[in-house]
Short mmCIF file of C-alpha atoms in Angstrom, two decimals:
data_model
loop_
_atom_site.label_atom_id
_atom_site.label_comp_id
_atom_site.label_asym_id
_atom_site.label_seq_id
_atom_site.Cartn_x
_atom_site.Cartn_y
_atom_site.Cartn_z
CA MET A 1 0.00 0.00 0.00
CA HIS A 2 2.42 2.68 -1.15
CA ASN A 3 0.05 4.91 -2.98
CA THR A 4 -0.70 7.95 -0.83
CA ARG A 5 -4.28 8.20 -2.04
CA ARG A 6 -5.04 4.60 -1.23
CA LEU A 7 -3.62 5.10 2.25
CA VAL A 8 -5.68 8.22 2.88
CA ALA A 9 -8.80 6.61 1.42
CA ALA A 10 -8.36 3.69 3.81
CA ALA A 11 -7.83 6.07 6.73
CA ILE A 12 -10.97 8.04 5.96
CA SER A 13 -12.98 4.84 5.54
CA LEU A 14 -11.83 3.80 8.99
CA ALA A 15 -13.00 7.16 10.34
CA ILE A 16 -16.35 6.74 8.54
CA LEU A 17 -16.73 3.26 10.02
CA VAL A 18 -16.12 4.60 13.53
CA ILE A 19 -18.59 7.46 13.04
CA CYS A 20 -21.28 5.29 11.46
CA SER A 21 -21.01 2.84 14.35
CA GLN A 22 -22.22 5.64 16.60
CA ILE A 23 -25.16 6.87 14.53
CA THR A 24 -28.20 5.07 15.83
CA ILE A 25 -31.70 5.32 14.45
CA PRO A 26 -34.06 4.55 17.28
CA ILE A 27 -36.41 1.91 15.91
CA PRO A 28 -38.39 -0.08 18.45
CA THR A 29 -36.85 -3.44 19.53
CA VAL A 30 -33.63 -3.35 17.48
CA PRO A 31 -31.36 -0.31 17.54
CA LEU A 32 -30.39 0.32 13.94
CA THR A 33 -26.79 1.50 13.70
CA LEU A 34 -25.16 2.41 10.45
CA GLN A 35 -22.18 0.21 11.25
CA THR A 36 -22.91 -2.48 8.67
CA LEU A 37 -23.69 0.25 6.17
CA ALA A 38 -20.16 1.56 6.60
CA VAL A 39 -18.77 -1.96 6.29
CA GLY A 40 -20.71 -2.33 3.04
CA PHE A 41 -19.31 1.00 1.89
CA ILE A 42 -15.79 -0.24 2.56
CA ALA A 43 -16.51 -3.47 0.70
CA VAL A 44 -17.81 -1.64 -2.36
CA PHE A 45 -15.38 1.28 -2.57
CA LEU A 46 -11.98 0.06 -1.36
CA PRO A 47 -9.77 -2.57 -3.01
CA ILE A 48 -10.12 -5.87 -1.20
CA ILE A 49 -6.73 -5.75 0.56
CA ASP A 50 -7.33 -2.22 1.86
CA GLY A 51 -10.86 -3.10 2.89
CA LEU A 52 -9.74 -6.09 4.93
CA LEU A 53 -6.94 -4.04 6.44
CA VAL A 54 -9.38 -1.34 7.55
CA ILE A 55 -11.66 -3.92 9.17
CA ILE A 56 -8.76 -5.68 10.90
CA VAL A 57 -7.36 -2.38 12.18
CA TYR A 58 -10.84 -1.42 13.42
CA LEU A 59 -11.13 -4.70 15.29
CA ILE A 60 -7.62 -4.39 16.73
CA LEU A 61 -8.31 -0.84 17.88
CA GLY A 62 -11.60 -1.80 19.45
CA THR A 63 -10.03 -4.79 21.12
CA LEU A 64 -7.34 -2.61 22.59
CA GLY A 65 -10.05 -0.69 24.36
CA LEU A 66 -10.83 2.34 22.22
CA PRO A 67 -14.57 2.89 22.49
CA ILE A 68 -15.26 2.64 18.76
CA PHE A 69 -17.70 -0.25 18.52
CA ALA A 70 -21.42 0.46 18.35
CA GLY A 71 -22.71 2.44 21.30
CA LEU A 72 -19.21 3.61 22.28
CA HIS A 73 -18.25 0.14 23.42
CA GLY A 74 -14.76 -1.19 23.19
CA GLY A 75 -12.38 -3.62 24.71
CA LEU A 76 -11.62 -7.27 24.47
CA SER A 77 -14.65 -8.03 26.62
CA TYR A 78 -16.85 -6.89 23.78
CA LEU A 79 -15.11 -9.05 21.20
CA LEU A 80 -15.34 -12.06 23.51
CA ALA A 81 -18.93 -11.29 24.50
CA PRO A 82 -21.67 -13.39 22.85
CA ALA A 83 -22.18 -10.72 20.20
CA GLY A 84 -18.48 -10.67 19.26
CA GLY A 85 -19.09 -12.97 16.30
CA TYR A 86 -20.85 -10.15 14.50
CA LEU A 87 -17.64 -8.14 14.63
CA PHE A 88 -15.57 -10.98 13.18
CA GLY A 89 -18.33 -11.27 10.61
CA PHE A 90 -17.27 -7.92 9.10
CA ILE A 91 -14.30 -9.72 7.57
CA ALA A 92 -16.65 -12.23 5.95
CA PHE A 93 -18.89 -9.33 4.86
CA VAL A 94 -16.08 -7.62 2.94
CA LEU A 95 -14.76 -10.87 1.43
CA ILE A 96 -18.11 -12.21 0.25
CA THR A 97 -19.33 -8.87 -1.08
CA LYS A 98 -16.14 -8.39 -3.09
CA LEU A 99 -16.40 -11.96 -4.36
CA PHE A 100 -19.85 -11.42 -5.82
CA LEU A 101 -19.41 -7.85 -6.99
CA ARG A 102 -19.28 -7.89 -10.77
CA GLY A 103 -20.02 -4.93 -12.95
CA LYS A 104 -21.98 -1.92 -11.81
CA SER A 105 -25.61 -2.87 -12.20
CA GLN A 106 -27.78 -1.87 -9.28
CA PHE A 107 -29.11 -5.40 -8.81
CA ASN A 108 -25.65 -6.95 -8.73
CA LEU A 109 -24.56 -4.43 -6.14
CA TRP A 110 -27.61 -5.15 -4.02
CA LEU A 111 -27.17 -8.91 -4.31
CA ALA A 112 -23.47 -8.82 -3.43
CA LEU A 113 -24.24 -6.69 -0.37
CA LEU A 114 -27.06 -9.03 0.61
CA LEU A 115 -24.83 -12.09 0.47
CA GLY A 116 -22.07 -10.29 2.36
CA ASP A 117 -24.49 -9.14 5.02
CA LEU A 118 -25.94 -12.62 5.35
CA SER A 119 -22.49 -14.13 5.85
CA GLN A 120 -21.87 -11.58 8.60
CA LEU A 121 -25.10 -12.56 10.36
CA ILE A 122 -24.15 -16.24 10.08
CA CYS A 123 -20.75 -15.52 11.67
CA GLY A 124 -22.49 -13.61 14.44
CA THR A 125 -24.93 -16.41 15.07
CA ALA A 126 -22.14 -18.97 15.15
CA GLY A 127 -20.49 -16.77 17.77
CA LEU A 128 -23.71 -16.68 19.79
CA GLN A 129 -23.97 -20.45 19.60
CA LEU A 130 -20.38 -20.88 20.80
CA ALA A 131 -20.87 -18.47 23.69
CA LEU A 132 -24.32 -19.50 24.85
CA HIS A 133 -24.41 -23.23 24.07
CA GLN A 134 -28.08 -23.05 23.14
CA SER A 135 -29.90 -25.07 20.53
CA TRP A 136 -29.76 -23.72 16.97
CA PRO A 137 -33.44 -22.67 16.70
CA ILE A 138 -33.07 -20.43 19.78
CA VAL A 139 -29.81 -18.96 18.50
CA VAL A 140 -31.15 -18.28 15.02
CA GLY A 141 -34.24 -16.76 16.63
CA ILE A 142 -32.20 -14.20 18.58
CA GLY A 143 -29.26 -13.95 16.20
CA ILE A 144 -30.67 -13.61 12.70
CA LEU A 145 -34.43 -13.10 12.58
CA PRO A 146 -34.61 -9.69 14.32
CA TYR A 147 -31.95 -8.28 12.00
CA ILE A 148 -33.38 -9.33 8.64
CA ILE A 149 -35.59 -6.31 8.03
CA PRO A 150 -33.13 -3.67 9.35
CA GLU A 151 -30.32 -5.20 7.29
CA LEU A 152 -32.48 -5.27 4.16
CA ILE A 153 -33.26 -1.60 4.70
CA LYS A 154 -29.58 -0.80 5.15
CA ILE A 155 -28.34 -2.59 2.06
CA THR A 156 -31.07 -1.02 -0.05
CA LEU A 157 -30.09 2.37 1.35
CA LEU A 158 -26.44 1.67 0.62
CA THR A 159 -27.20 0.56 -2.94
CA VAL A 160 -28.97 3.86 -3.56
CA ILE A 161 -26.16 5.87 -2.00
CA ALA A 162 -23.36 3.91 -3.66
CA GLN A 163 -24.90 4.41 -7.08
CA ARG A 164 -24.80 8.16 -6.53
CA LEU A 165 -21.32 8.20 -5.00
CA LEU A 166 -19.40 5.86 -7.31
CA PRO A 167 -19.05 8.43 -10.13
CA ILE A 168 -17.78 11.04 -7.65
CA TRP A 169 -15.35 8.53 -6.12
CA GLN A 170 -14.01 7.47 -9.49
CA ARG A 171 -13.42 11.05 -10.53
CA LYS A 172 -11.10 11.50 -7.54
CA TRP A 173 -9.47 8.08 -7.27
CA MET B 1 -26.10 12.94 18.09
CA GLY B 2 -23.66 13.57 20.90
CA LYS B 3 -20.11 14.54 20.20
CA ILE B 4 -17.93 11.54 19.60
CA ILE B 5 -14.67 11.64 21.47
CA VAL B 6 -12.53 8.66 20.71
CA GLY B 7 -10.73 7.67 23.81
CA ARG B 8 -12.37 9.03 26.91
CA TYR B 9 -9.01 10.47 27.85
CA LEU B 10 -8.97 12.39 31.10
CA PRO B 11 -5.88 14.56 31.44
CA GLY B 12 -3.91 13.95 34.59
CA ASN B 13 -0.44 13.49 35.96
CA SER B 14 -0.74 10.34 38.02
CA LEU B 15 1.66 7.44 37.99
CA ILE B 16 -0.59 5.56 35.57
CA HIS B 17 -0.87 8.58 33.24
CA ARG B 18 2.89 8.87 33.05
CA LEU B 19 3.50 5.21 32.24
CA ASP B 20 4.76 4.30 28.80
CA PRO B 21 1.69 3.48 26.65
CA ARG B 22 3.39 0.26 25.55
CA ALA B 23 3.61 -0.88 29.16
CA LYS B 24 -0.07 -0.11 29.67
CA PHE B 25 -1.03 -2.06 26.58
CA ILE B 26 1.02 -5.10 27.50
CA ALA B 27 -0.29 -4.97 31.06
CA THR B 28 -3.90 -4.80 29.86
CA PHE B 29 -3.33 -7.81 27.65
CA ILE B 30 -1.71 -9.79 30.45
CA PHE B 31 -4.63 -8.93 32.69
CA VAL B 32 -7.23 -10.09 30.18
CA ALA B 33 -5.31 -13.33 29.71
CA ILE B 34 -4.76 -14.12 33.39
CA ILE B 35 -8.33 -13.32 34.40
CA PHE B 36 -9.25 -16.69 32.93
CA LEU B 37 -7.04 -18.32 35.57
CA ALA B 38 -9.47 -17.20 38.25
CA ASN B 39 -11.73 -20.02 39.37
CA ASN B 40 -12.65 -19.36 43.01
CA TRP B 41 -13.48 -16.55 45.46
CA ALA B 42 -9.86 -16.05 46.57
CA THR B 43 -8.60 -15.53 43.02
CA TYR B 44 -11.37 -13.06 42.20
CA LEU B 45 -10.67 -11.21 45.46
CA ALA B 46 -6.98 -10.92 44.53
CA LEU B 47 -7.84 -9.64 41.03
CA GLY B 48 -10.42 -7.23 42.42
CA LEU B 49 -8.03 -5.75 44.97
CA PHE B 50 -5.34 -5.40 42.31
CA VAL B 51 -7.69 -3.52 39.97
CA LEU B 52 -8.93 -1.24 42.76
CA TRP B 53 -5.32 -0.46 43.66
CA ALA B 54 -4.60 0.43 40.02
CA VAL B 55 -7.71 2.64 39.94
CA TYR B 56 -6.55 4.33 43.14
CA LEU B 57 -3.10 4.98 41.62
CA SER B 58 -4.67 6.60 38.55
CA LYS B 59 -6.36 9.22 40.80
CA VAL B 60 -9.44 9.04 38.59
CA SER B 61 -12.77 8.96 40.37
CA LEU B 62 -14.34 5.52 40.58
CA THR B 63 -17.56 6.88 39.06
CA PHE B 64 -15.89 7.05 35.64
CA PHE B 65 -15.24 3.32 35.82
CA ILE B 66 -18.78 2.56 36.93
CA LYS B 67 -20.02 4.67 34.02
CA GLY B 68 -17.93 2.44 31.75
CA VAL B 69 -19.81 -0.61 32.96
CA ARG B 70 -23.27 0.90 32.49
CA PRO B 71 -23.54 0.67 28.68
CA MET B 72 -22.53 -2.98 28.85
CA LEU B 73 -24.90 -3.75 31.71
CA PHE B 74 -27.67 -5.23 29.59
CA LEU B 75 -25.27 -7.49 27.72
CA ILE B 76 -23.64 -8.64 30.94
CA LEU B 77 -26.90 -9.33 32.72
CA PHE B 78 -28.17 -11.20 29.66
CA THR B 79 -25.11 -13.45 29.65
CA VAL B 80 -25.29 -13.94 33.40
CA ALA B 81 -28.99 -14.80 33.25
CA LEU B 82 -28.43 -17.37 30.51
CA GLN B 83 -25.59 -18.83 32.51
CA ILE B 84 -27.67 -19.02 35.68
CA PHE B 85 -30.85 -20.45 34.23
CA PHE B 86 -29.60 -22.68 31.46
CA THR B 87 -26.56 -24.34 33.04
CA PRO B 88 -27.48 -27.90 33.80
CA GLY B 89 -25.79 -29.81 36.60
CA GLY B 90 -25.30 -29.09 40.27
CA ASN B 91 -28.22 -29.73 42.57
CA PRO B 92 -31.12 -27.73 41.17
CA PHE B 93 -33.39 -26.48 43.95
CA TRP B 94 -35.79 -24.98 41.42
CA GLN B 95 -36.69 -26.33 38.03
CA TRP B 96 -39.24 -25.38 35.38
CA GLY B 97 -38.94 -26.92 31.95
CA ILE B 98 -35.40 -26.34 30.74
CA LEU B 99 -34.88 -23.59 33.31
CA SER B 100 -33.15 -24.62 36.48
CA LEU B 101 -31.50 -22.87 39.37
CA SER B 102 -28.71 -24.37 41.42
CA LYS B 103 -26.04 -23.09 43.79
CA LEU B 104 -23.39 -23.95 41.22
CA SER B 105 -25.04 -21.99 38.43
CA ILE B 106 -25.59 -18.92 40.64
CA ILE B 107 -21.93 -18.91 41.68
CA ASN B 108 -20.92 -19.30 38.03
CA GLY B 109 -23.15 -16.37 37.12
CA ILE B 110 -21.55 -14.17 39.79
CA PHE B 111 -18.06 -15.11 38.57
CA ILE B 112 -18.97 -14.12 35.00
CA LEU B 113 -20.34 -10.82 36.26
CA LEU B 114 -17.10 -10.17 38.14
CA ARG B 115 -14.96 -11.13 35.15
CA PHE B 116 -16.81 -8.73 32.85
CA THR B 117 -16.66 -5.90 35.37
CA LEU B 118 -12.94 -6.33 36.00
CA ILE B 119 -12.10 -6.43 32.28
CA ILE B 120 -14.15 -3.28 31.72
CA PHE B 121 -12.44 -1.53 34.63
CA ILE B 122 -8.95 -2.34 33.38
CA SER B 123 -9.66 -1.35 29.77
CA THR B 124 -11.34 1.85 30.94
CA LEU B 125 -8.19 2.56 32.93
CA LEU B 126 -6.18 2.25 29.71
CA THR B 127 -8.39 4.56 27.64
CA ILE B 128 -8.85 7.09 30.43
CA THR B 129 -5.12 7.55 31.02
CA THR B 130 -3.77 7.31 27.46
CA THR B 131 -4.30 9.79 24.62
CA PRO B 132 -5.37 8.35 21.25
CA LEU B 133 -2.07 9.42 19.69
CA GLN B 134 -0.06 7.68 22.42
CA MET B 135 -2.13 4.60 21.72
CA SER B 136 -1.42 4.70 18.02
CA ASP B 137 2.31 5.07 18.74
CA ALA B 138 2.21 2.11 21.08
CA ILE B 139 0.26 0.03 18.58
CA GLU B 140 2.79 0.81 15.89
CA TYR B 141 5.61 -0.27 18.16
CA LEU B 142 3.91 -3.45 19.32
CA LEU B 143 2.95 -4.47 15.79
CA ARG B 144 6.55 -4.18 14.58
CA PRO B 145 7.25 -7.92 14.66
CA LEU B 146 4.54 -8.30 12.02
CA ARG B 147 6.84 -6.58 9.53
CA LYS B 148 8.52 -9.94 9.11
CA ILE B 149 5.39 -11.32 7.45
CA HIS B 150 5.12 -8.17 5.28
CA PHE B 151 2.24 -6.65 7.24
CA PRO B 152 2.33 -2.93 6.37
CA VAL B 153 2.95 -1.76 9.94
CA ASP B 154 4.10 1.79 9.09
CA GLU B 155 1.19 2.36 6.76
CA VAL B 156 -1.27 1.04 9.34
CA ALA B 157 0.18 3.33 11.99
CA LEU B 158 -0.10 6.35 9.70
CA MET B 159 -3.62 5.31 8.71
CA LEU B 160 -4.45 5.13 12.39
CA SER B 161 -3.24 8.59 13.25
CA ILE B 162 -4.97 10.04 10.18
CA ALA B 163 -8.22 8.26 11.10
CA LEU B 164 -8.00 9.35 14.74
CA GLN B 165 -7.67 12.96 13.63
CA PHE B 166 -10.44 12.62 11.08
CA ILE B 167 -13.00 11.24 13.51
CA PRO B 168 -13.70 14.47 15.43
CA LEU B 169 -13.57 16.37 12.14
CA LEU B 170 -16.14 14.16 10.44
CA SER B 171 -18.22 14.10 13.59
CA ASP B 172 -18.41 17.90 13.51
CA GLU B 173 -19.19 17.69 9.81
CA THR B 174 -22.10 15.35 10.51
CA THR B 175 -23.57 17.76 13.03
CA LYS B 176 -23.15 20.60 10.56
CA ILE B 177 -24.85 18.66 7.76
CA MET B 178 -27.71 17.64 10.04
CA ASN B 179 -28.26 21.26 11.05
CA ALA B 180 -28.12 22.35 7.42
CA GLN B 181 -30.73 19.77 6.48
CA ARG B 182 -32.87 20.73 9.49
CA ALA B 183 -32.81 24.30 8.22
CA ARG B 184 -34.17 22.93 4.95
CA GLY B 185 -37.01 21.28 6.82
CA VAL B 186 -35.87 17.67 7.35
CA ASP B 187 -37.23 16.18 10.57
CA PHE B 188 -34.82 13.76 12.22
CA GLY B 189 -36.28 11.30 14.67
CA GLU B 190 -39.83 12.13 13.71
CA GLY B 191 -42.47 10.55 11.51
CA ASN B 192 -42.83 6.90 10.67
CA ILE B 193 -39.96 4.50 10.09
CA ILE B 194 -39.82 4.99 6.33
CA LYS B 195 -39.66 8.74 6.81
CA GLN B 196 -36.84 8.41 9.33
CA ILE B 197 -34.87 6.16 7.03
CA LYS B 198 -35.35 8.50 4.11
CA ALA B 199 -33.98 11.30 6.28
CA ILE B 200 -30.62 9.48 6.49
CA VAL B 201 -29.87 9.82 2.78
CA PRO B 202 -29.43 13.61 2.89
CA ILE B 203 -26.99 13.16 5.78
CA LEU B 204 -24.92 10.37 4.30
CA ILE B 205 -24.38 11.63 0.78
CA PRO B 206 -22.95 15.04 1.78
CA LEU B 207 -20.95 13.35 4.55
CA PHE B 208 -19.34 10.91 2.14
CA VAL B 209 -18.75 13.54 -0.53
CA SER B 210 -17.13 15.94 1.90
CA SER B 211 -14.94 13.19 3.33
CA PHE B 212 -13.82 12.28 -0.19
CA ASN B 213 -12.85 15.90 -0.67
CA ILE B 214 -10.97 16.13 2.62
CA ALA B 215 -9.11 12.89 1.87
CA TYR B 216 -8.26 14.02 -1.64
CA ASP B 217 -6.85 17.34 -0.41
CA LEU B 218 -4.88 15.58 2.30
CA SER B 219 -3.29 13.11 -0.10
CA ILE B 220 -2.29 15.94 -2.45
CA ALA B 221 -0.80 17.83 0.49
CA MET B 222 1.11 14.75 1.63
CA GLU B 223 2.54 14.12 -1.81
CA ALA B 224 3.47 17.77 -2.18
CA ARG B 225 5.51 17.46 1.02
CA GLY B 226 7.34 14.45 -0.36
CA TYR B 227 5.58 11.55 1.35
CA ASN B 228 6.49 8.35 -0.46
CA GLY B 229 5.68 5.32 1.61
CA SER B 230 6.44 5.25 5.31
CA ALA B 231 9.84 3.58 5.13
CA GLY B 232 12.46 5.58 6.96
CA ARG B 233 10.09 8.08 8.52
CA THR B 234 11.41 9.53 11.75
CA LYS B 235 9.20 10.16 14.75
CA TYR B 236 8.15 13.43 16.32
CA ARG B 237 6.93 11.83 19.53
CA GLN B 238 9.41 9.41 21.08
CA LEU B 239 8.41 6.76 23.57
CA HIS B 240 10.60 6.25 26.62
CA TRP B 241 10.61 3.06 28.63
CA GLN B 242 11.40 3.83 32.28
CA LYS B 243 11.71 2.07 35.60
CA PRO B 244 8.03 2.33 36.62
CA ASP B 245 7.09 0.58 33.37
CA THR B 246 9.26 -2.42 34.21
CA LEU B 247 7.83 -2.34 37.75
CA VAL B 248 4.27 -2.46 36.44
CA LEU B 249 4.99 -5.49 34.30
CA THR B 250 6.76 -7.16 37.24
CA SER B 251 3.71 -6.60 39.42
CA PHE B 252 1.54 -8.27 36.77
CA GLY B 253 3.97 -11.21 36.78
CA LEU B 254 3.58 -11.41 40.58
CA LEU B 255 -0.19 -11.28 40.25
CA THR B 256 -0.03 -14.23 37.84
CA ILE B 257 1.98 -16.24 40.35
CA ILE B 258 -0.44 -15.34 43.18
CA LEU B 259 -3.36 -16.47 41.00
CA LEU B 260 -1.65 -19.75 40.15
CA ILE B 261 -1.14 -20.42 43.87
CA LEU B 262 -4.64 -19.39 44.98
CA ARG B 263 -6.18 -21.34 42.13
CA SER B 264 -5.29 -24.72 43.55
CA TYR B 265 -6.95 -24.03 46.92
#
């Protein structure tokens, strides 16, 4: 990563990820943060190596105790907590989204984000299962089902935004 | 949206504040590792006293640490409750379906509660006494061995300090954009869900566009000043390892030995 612009783009994406983790839209039952939206942004806009690097640095920073996870949390306790799997899932999110991202059609973008998001939820649920030792139906019930609608909303939102931003991004980078 | 301050750093001049950030990082890691050695009341008492002593040395009011626990409280209680009600075994004195309550499971629940609280206290101690820039310096130093496997340590460190300086900037920008959109008649946090979600778009697009612009300007400025990869960059802030730092690590070594002894009782 020697190109100055790539470095700065990665840095600003990291900053965006930290900020978006703190923006919460108060919807009853599930707090909707823009965290996964920022992860999707990173997956779509950055090259895969940079994207993974940003996620790994984010996780390292959070683990070291900087309060940068959703709701100003931070620390190893959060990564080891039952919900920690969702954080590891960001890596899967970026990988899977990049894998399925071909061309620039709106549907392809949406689908790639959907698959990425789904893989993140699966990682999170696997983490829940490991931490709580409950049966799979219970874990899926608390780990995936409540998030389906919010995540669908977020990826649709991101598809709309990304379509508008990609031309601007490409003009600069 | 409240102002986001990364690192709840509280300025001070206590022993803990003056420690080398690398020492604090290593100590925090050791603590998180050895807390899993604790398996009975004596070990938790030793850990608890050690943490309280460290808090006392930092001269930061205990309320800041308790505040650090509060946002995690729901998560902790949830885990503890699952642990208490769903752990089979022991001699249940109350049972209803798959739910059971035994002395063993209650004690286990209390231990988990203690473990969470102690980890939060110690990591709060790190963030409260260390500035974000000190942290990024320490991270850079501690990641150095990864250079051997071609992990871009210098780039990551630079990325970190850029990101840390961008966060307050972008946070201010977000507030500014939200106010600008309010002036144009957007209602945040009002109306039905679809309306609220639609209100996010006019925040996000200007936020992203303005961060692209800031990043673009910054990269031009860096190149103009001759930045070409981080190899051979010298440091403005130097870290100094001193006697207290060695002492702190020694005390953590002692704590480990005490835990290993108390564990077998």
